[in-house]
Coordinates of C-alpha atoms in Angstrom, one line a residue:
M250 CA 125.7 101.7 89.2
R251 CA 127.1 104.8 88.3
R252 CA 125.7 108.7 89.5
Y253 CA 123.3 110.2 87.7
V254 CA 122.3 112.5 89.8
A255 CA 122.8 116.0 89.2
A256 CA 125.7 115.4 86.5
A257 CA 124.5 118.7 84.4
R258 CA 125.2 120.7 87.8
R259 CA 128.2 119.1 88.3
M260 CA 130.2 119.3 85.2
P261 CA 131.8 122.2 85.3
L262 CA 133.2 121.3 88.8
L263 CA 134.7 118.0 87.3
A264 CA 136.2 119.0 84.7
A265 CA 138.0 121.9 86.8
G266 CA 141.1 118.9 87.0
G267 CA 140.8 118.7 83.5
A268 CA 144.9 118.8 82.5
L269 CA 146.1 116.2 84.5
L270 CA 143.2 113.9 83.5
G271 CA 144.1 114.8 79.9
A272 CA 147.1 113.5 81.0
L273 CA 145.8 110.1 82.5
S274 CA 143.3 109.1 80.5
G275 CA 144.2 105.8 80.5
V276 CA 142.4 105.6 84.5
P277 CA 140.4 103.1 86.0
A278 CA 137.4 105.0 87.2
Y279 CA 135.2 104.9 89.4
A280 CA 132.2 102.8 89.2
Q281 CA 129.6 105.1 90.3
D282 CA 131.3 108.2 88.2
A283 CA 128.8 110.5 86.9
P284 CA 129.3 110.7 83.1
R285 CA 132.5 112.4 81.2
P286 CA 132.3 116.6 81.0
E287 CA 132.6 118.0 78.1
P288 CA 136.6 119.7 77.7
K289 CA 135.8 123.0 79.6
P290 CA 136.7 126.0 78.6
Q291 CA 139.4 128.3 79.4
A292 CA 138.6 129.7 82.9
D293 CA 137.0 133.4 83.4
Q294 CA 140.0 135.5 85.2
G295 CA 139.1 135.7 89.4
L296 CA 136.6 134.8 92.2
R297 CA 133.2 133.4 91.2
I298 CA 130.2 132.6 92.9
V299 CA 127.6 130.6 91.7
P300 CA 124.2 129.7 94.2
S301 CA 121.9 127.6 92.7
L302 CA 118.6 126.2 93.7
T303 CA 117.3 122.7 92.1
A304 CA 114.4 120.7 92.1
V305 CA 114.4 116.5 90.7
Y306 CA 112.1 114.4 90.2
D307 CA 112.4 110.7 91.0
D308 CA 110.3 108.2 90.4
N309 CA 112.0 105.3 91.4
V310 CA 114.3 106.4 94.1
Y311 CA 114.8 103.2 95.3
R312 CA 115.9 101.9 91.8
V313 CA 113.8 99.1 92.7
D314 CA 112.3 96.1 90.0
S315 CA 109.5 97.6 89.0
R316 CA 107.6 94.4 87.4
R317 CA 108.5 93.2 91.0
E318 CA 107.5 96.1 93.2
D319 CA 106.0 99.6 93.1
P320 CA 108.4 102.0 93.2
V321 CA 109.1 104.8 95.5
A322 CA 109.1 108.0 93.7
D323 CA 110.1 111.5 95.2
V324 CA 110.9 114.8 94.7
I325 CA 115.3 116.4 95.5
I326 CA 115.2 119.4 95.9
T327 CA 119.0 121.0 96.3
P328 CA 120.1 124.4 97.1
G329 CA 123.8 125.2 96.8
V330 CA 126.7 127.2 96.1
E331 CA 130.3 127.2 93.9
I332 CA 132.6 129.3 94.9
G333 CA 135.6 129.5 92.0
Y334 CA 139.0 131.2 91.5
D335 CA 141.1 131.0 88.8
R336 CA 144.2 132.9 87.6
D337 CA 147.0 132.9 85.8
I338 CA 150.4 134.2 87.2
G339 CA 153.0 134.9 85.2
I340 CA 154.8 131.7 83.9
A341 CA 152.0 129.6 87.4
A342 CA 148.5 129.1 86.8
V343 CA 146.0 128.3 89.7
N344 CA 142.2 127.1 89.5
L345 CA 139.9 126.4 92.8
R346 CA 136.3 124.9 92.8
A347 CA 134.8 124.5 95.7
Y348 CA 130.4 123.1 96.4
A349 CA 128.4 123.2 98.9
G350 CA 124.5 121.3 99.2
Y351 CA 122.5 119.3 100.2
D352 CA 119.3 116.7 98.8
R353 CA 117.0 117.0 100.4
F354 CA 114.1 113.9 100.0
I355 CA 110.7 115.9 100.6
S356 CA 108.8 112.2 101.5
E357 CA 112.3 109.3 102.1
S358 CA 113.7 112.1 104.1
Q359 CA 116.2 109.7 105.7
R360 CA 117.8 109.3 103.1
S361 CA 118.4 113.7 102.5
K362 CA 122.3 113.9 102.4
P363 CA 124.9 117.0 101.6
L364 CA 126.9 117.2 98.9
L365 CA 130.5 118.7 98.9
E366 CA 132.8 118.7 96.7
L367 CA 136.1 120.8 96.7
E368 CA 138.7 120.5 93.4
G369 CA 142.3 122.6 92.8
S370 CA 144.6 122.4 89.9
G371 CA 147.9 124.5 88.5
K372 CA 150.8 124.2 86.2
Y373 CA 154.5 125.7 87.1
V374 CA 157.3 126.0 84.1
L375 CA 159.9 124.6 85.5
A376 CA 163.8 125.4 83.9
G377 CA 161.9 127.5 81.2
Q378 CA 160.2 124.3 78.8
C379 CA 158.9 121.6 81.4
W380 CA 155.2 121.9 82.6
V381 CA 154.2 120.1 86.5
R382 CA 150.5 120.2 87.3
P383 CA 149.9 118.8 90.5
S384 CA 146.3 118.0 91.2
A385 CA 143.6 116.9 94.3
S386 CA 140.2 117.0 94.8
Y387 CA 137.6 115.6 97.4
R388 CA 134.1 114.9 96.9
Q389 CA 131.4 113.9 99.1
Q390 CA 127.6 113.2 98.5
R391 CA 125.1 110.2 98.7
A392 CA 125.5 106.9 96.9
D393 CA 122.8 105.7 93.9
Y394 CA 122.1 102.1 95.3
G395 CA 121.2 100.9 91.3
D396 CA 124.0 98.0 92.2
I397 CA 122.3 96.8 95.5
N398 CA 118.5 97.5 94.8
S399 CA 118.9 98.7 98.5
A400 CA 116.8 101.4 101.3
S401 CA 119.8 101.1 103.1
E402 CA 122.1 104.5 102.9
N403 CA 124.9 105.6 102.7
L404 CA 127.4 108.5 102.4
Q405 CA 130.2 108.6 99.5
K406 CA 133.5 110.1 100.2
F407 CA 136.1 110.4 97.4
S408 CA 139.3 111.9 97.5
T409 CA 142.2 112.7 95.0
L410 CA 146.1 113.7 94.4
G411 CA 147.8 113.5 91.8
V412 CA 150.9 115.4 90.1
A413 CA 152.0 115.0 86.0
A414 CA 154.6 116.5 84.6
D415 CA 155.5 116.8 80.9
C416 CA 158.2 118.5 78.7
E417 CA 156.7 119.4 75.7
R418 CA 157.8 120.8 72.6
P419 CA 156.1 122.1 69.4
A420 CA 157.4 119.8 67.4
G421 CA 159.8 116.4 68.7
L422 CA 160.2 114.4 71.5
Y423 CA 159.9 115.0 74.9
P424 CA 158.8 112.6 78.2
V425 CA 155.6 111.9 79.9
V426 CA 155.7 111.4 83.9
A427 CA 152.2 111.3 86.4
W428 CA 151.0 109.6 89.6
Q429 CA 147.7 109.3 91.1
R430 CA 146.5 107.9 94.6
D431 CA 142.7 108.0 94.6
T432 CA 140.5 106.4 97.6
T433 CA 136.2 105.4 98.3
R434 CA 135.5 105.5 101.3
N435 CA 132.2 103.9 102.9
G436 CA 129.1 104.3 105.9
D437 CA 129.3 101.7 108.1
G438 CA 127.2 98.5 106.0
F439 CA 129.8 99.7 103.4
K440 CA 133.3 98.8 104.4
Y441 CA 134.1 96.3 102.5
A442 CA 133.9 99.3 99.5
D443 CA 137.0 101.4 100.7
Q444 CA 139.1 101.2 98.2
T445 CA 142.5 103.5 97.6
S446 CA 144.4 103.0 94.0
N447 CA 147.4 104.3 93.1
L448 CA 148.1 104.8 89.6
Y449 CA 151.9 105.4 88.3
R450 CA 153.0 106.3 84.7
A451 CA 155.1 106.7 82.3
G452 CA 156.5 107.2 78.9
I453 CA 157.9 109.7 75.2
G454 CA 156.0 112.1 73.1
Y455 CA 156.3 113.6 70.3
A456 CA 154.5 116.4 69.1
R457 CA 154.1 117.6 65.9
P458 CA 151.6 120.3 63.8
S459 CA 150.6 118.1 60.4
L460 CA 150.6 114.7 62.9
G461 CA 149.0 115.9 66.5
K462 CA 150.5 115.1 69.2
L463 CA 151.1 111.1 70.2
T464 CA 152.6 108.8 73.1
A465 CA 153.3 106.5 74.2
Y466 CA 153.3 104.8 77.6
Y467 CA 153.1 102.1 80.5
E468 CA 150.6 102.9 83.3
H469 CA 150.5 100.0 86.2
V470 CA 148.1 100.6 88.9
T471 CA 147.6 98.7 92.3
S472 CA 143.8 98.7 93.7
E473 CA 143.4 97.8 97.2
R474 CA 140.2 96.8 99.3
P475 CA 141.5 96.1 102.2
Q476 CA 139.0 94.7 103.8
L477 CA 138.7 92.2 102.0
A478 CA 142.1 91.7 101.8
V479 CA 141.9 91.8 97.9
E480 CA 144.3 93.8 95.1
N481 CA 143.7 93.8 91.8
R482 CA 146.8 95.4 89.6
S483 CA 147.7 96.4 86.1
D484 CA 149.9 97.0 83.6
A485 CA 149.1 98.9 80.6
Y486 CA 150.9 99.9 77.5
G487 CA 149.2 101.7 75.6
L488 CA 149.2 104.7 72.7
S489 CA 147.4 108.2 72.8
F490 CA 146.9 110.8 70.1
S491 CA 145.4 113.6 70.2
R492 CA 145.2 116.2 66.8
S493 CA 142.5 119.2 65.5
V494 CA 142.4 117.2 62.1
S495 CA 140.0 120.8 61.0
P496 CA 139.1 123.8 62.6
L497 CA 135.6 121.8 62.6
T498 CA 136.8 117.8 64.3
S499 CA 138.4 117.3 66.4
I500 CA 140.2 113.5 67.9
D501 CA 141.3 112.2 70.9
A502 CA 142.7 108.7 71.1
D503 CA 143.6 106.2 74.0
V504 CA 144.8 102.7 73.0
R505 CA 145.8 100.1 75.2
W506 CA 146.6 96.6 76.1
M507 CA 145.7 95.6 79.7
H508 CA 146.6 93.1 81.9
V509 CA 144.6 92.6 84.6
T510 CA 144.6 89.9 87.6
S511 CA 143.5 90.2 91.7
T512 CA 144.6 88.1 94.6
A513 CA 140.6 87.1 95.0
A514 CA 139.7 84.0 93.2
V515 CA 139.0 85.5 90.1
S516 CA 140.1 85.0 85.5
S517 CA 143.4 87.4 85.0
Y518 CA 142.1 89.4 81.9
N519 CA 144.4 89.6 79.1
G520 CA 142.7 92.3 76.2
P521 CA 142.1 95.5 74.7
G522 CA 141.0 98.3 76.4
W523 CA 140.1 102.0 74.8
D524 CA 139.1 105.7 75.5
V525 CA 138.1 107.4 72.2
R526 CA 136.4 110.3 71.5
I527 CA 135.2 111.9 68.2
S528 CA 133.9 115.9 67.8
T529 CA 132.9 117.6 64.9
M530 CA 131.1 121.1 63.9
A531 CA 130.4 120.1 60.8
I532 CA 126.6 121.0 60.9
P533 CA 126.3 124.6 61.5
R534 CA 125.1 125.7 65.1
V535 CA 125.2 121.5 65.9
K536 CA 128.6 119.8 68.2
L537 CA 127.9 116.2 68.0
T538 CA 130.4 113.9 69.6
G539 CA 130.7 110.4 69.3
A540 CA 132.6 108.6 72.6
T541 CA 133.6 104.3 73.4
E542 CA 135.7 103.5 75.5
R543 CA 136.6 100.3 76.7
T544 CA 137.6 100.6 81.2
I545 CA 138.3 99.0 84.2
V546 CA 136.2 99.1 87.2
N547 CA 137.8 98.6 90.2
D548 CA 135.1 100.3 92.5
S549 CA 132.1 99.4 93.2
L550 CA 130.2 98.5 95.7
I551 CA 129.1 94.9 94.6
A552 CA 132.3 92.6 96.5
T553 CA 133.9 92.1 92.7
G554 CA 137.8 91.6 92.4
F555 CA 137.3 93.9 89.4
A556 CA 134.4 94.6 86.5
V557 CA 135.5 95.6 82.5
R558 CA 133.3 98.5 81.3
T559 CA 132.4 99.3 77.7
A560 CA 130.3 101.7 77.0
W561 CA 129.2 103.5 73.6
R562 CA 127.9 107.8 73.5
L563 CA 126.2 109.6 71.3
S564 CA 125.7 113.1 72.3
A565 CA 124.6 116.3 70.0
D566 CA 124.9 120.0 71.4
I567 CA 122.8 122.9 69.3
A568 CA 123.2 126.6 70.0
L569 CA 119.2 128.0 68.8
S570 CA 120.4 130.7 70.0
E571 CA 123.1 133.4 71.8
L572 CA 120.5 132.4 74.2
T573 CA 119.1 129.4 74.1
T574 CA 121.1 125.8 73.9
I575 CA 119.5 122.2 73.9
G576 CA 122.1 118.7 74.5
V577 CA 120.6 115.1 73.8
Y578 CA 122.6 112.0 74.5
G579 CA 122.8 108.7 74.7
E580 CA 124.5 106.3 76.5
L581 CA 124.7 101.8 76.6
A582 CA 126.6 100.6 79.1
R583 CA 127.3 97.5 79.2
R584 CA 130.3 95.4 83.1
D585 CA 131.8 92.0 82.9
F586 CA 132.0 91.0 87.0
R587 CA 134.9 89.2 87.6
Q588 CA 133.9 88.1 91.0
D589 CA 135.0 85.5 94.0
A590 CA 131.8 83.6 94.8
A591 CA 133.0 82.6 98.0
I592 CA 132.4 86.6 98.7
R593 CA 130.0 87.4 95.6
P594 CA 126.5 88.4 96.6
F595 CA 124.8 88.5 93.6
S596 CA 124.0 85.8 91.0
Y597 CA 124.7 87.7 88.0
T598 CA 127.4 88.0 86.2
H599 CA 127.1 90.8 83.8
D600 CA 124.6 94.2 83.2
R601 CA 124.1 96.7 80.6
T602 CA 122.9 99.8 81.7
N603 CA 121.2 102.2 79.2
Q604 CA 120.7 106.4 79.2
F605 CA 119.4 108.9 77.3
G606 CA 118.8 112.6 78.0
L607 CA 117.7 116.0 77.6
I608 CA 119.3 118.9 79.0
A609 CA 118.3 122.4 78.0
R610 CA 119.7 125.9 79.3
R611 CA 118.4 129.3 79.2
K612 CA 120.0 132.9 79.6
I613 CA 117.6 134.7 81.7
T614 CA 120.3 137.9 82.0
E615 CA 124.2 138.2 81.8
A616 CA 123.8 136.4 85.3
L617 CA 120.8 134.2 85.6
A618 CA 120.2 131.1 83.8
L619 CA 117.2 128.1 83.9
D620 CA 117.9 124.8 83.4
L621 CA 115.4 121.7 82.9
T622 CA 117.2 118.9 82.4
L623 CA 115.4 114.9 81.6
S624 CA 117.0 111.6 81.6
H625 CA 116.4 107.7 81.4
L626 CA 118.3 104.7 83.3
D627 CA 116.9 101.1 82.3
R628 CA 119.3 98.2 83.6
S629 CA 119.2 94.6 83.9
T630 CA 121.4 91.8 84.2
N631 CA 121.6 88.6 82.8
S632 CA 119.6 87.2 85.8
D633 CA 117.8 89.6 86.0
V634 CA 118.1 90.3 89.5
S635 CA 118.5 93.6 90.3
N636 CA 117.2 95.5 87.3
Y637 CA 115.3 98.3 87.5
R638 CA 114.1 101.4 85.1
A639 CA 114.5 105.9 86.6
N640 CA 113.2 108.2 84.9
R641 CA 114.0 111.5 86.1
V642 CA 112.7 115.2 85.7
S643 CA 115.0 118.1 87.3
L644 CA 114.6 121.7 86.8
G645 CA 117.4 124.3 88.1
A646 CA 118.4 127.9 88.7
T647 CA 121.8 129.2 89.0
M648 CA 123.1 133.4 89.5
R649 CA 125.8 134.3 88.7
F650 CA 127.9 137.3 90.1

């Protein structure tokens, strides 16, 4: 099950590498990633320090099936601080983020774990026309065990290193290349899920003011799990498109044909993949966003070859006033697991997860803001194993310096 813990709090951090991630829109996602954040607005220049304090009530911290056993509820207190630095220096720019916090479980104290996120991205003009965009990140946090309904503990560590380059022009053809390396490391008992992935992409872009940006590309991904002696390979041919249809509406679409194989005894996948997002502000003070994606998920706590994930998401961001905003969202997601029966510890072959939520923010002063988040998760599998429902209520405060 993907991580939804404190997703709203970490949205600014996860968006910091947006330039590179935009170039890698077809990258396989972590199976436990938080929901994809909205594109980040232009960062303020200089240094920012943002301490925060969040209290979360979770009525099912171990993600057990409430029809079969009593779920355990708990309150999680998370103090944290985020430090950011952004600077444009002539033909170069640098963006740095760091977040440190600690999830303190009041009753289930053995679940308490530190949180750490480090991110850096930049861009540099080469030969007066081409942009080079390096990016790196590190994330360490407690895992969510929605997949396995277990009281076991695991501190997961994720790292990313990549670079993208293009020679984009206002009009005409230009080259696009990218490379990205992702690693996942787990604690004792979950070493089988350790993974290293490498992505390579090359393509040709075309820009025209009346059309937008169009890119045709080839992408190759290898994903290794050394503890299982399993390697997944993916080849994709894709076409991405980005355009502001009007001052109120924008479209970002990535459509590709994928061929995915595994050295595990699982069937291959030959079929389409996509990542499509449409946003509009046709209604005053309301931003509506619809998104859908189909992608290959290599990273999971389930010992699978890989999973095919399809998701649909609808959200609305409402500006009630200059000081108050409310966001509501709903997401329906399904994963189809390609598993090796010889190493498969679970009996199900696919699952679905529905998530609904509300996020409200109130600015008290220019520096102080309060947040309220409500969310509901509902997960079920085809064999009626590892099902669960969970509700979370989060109250937080941030102070910006």
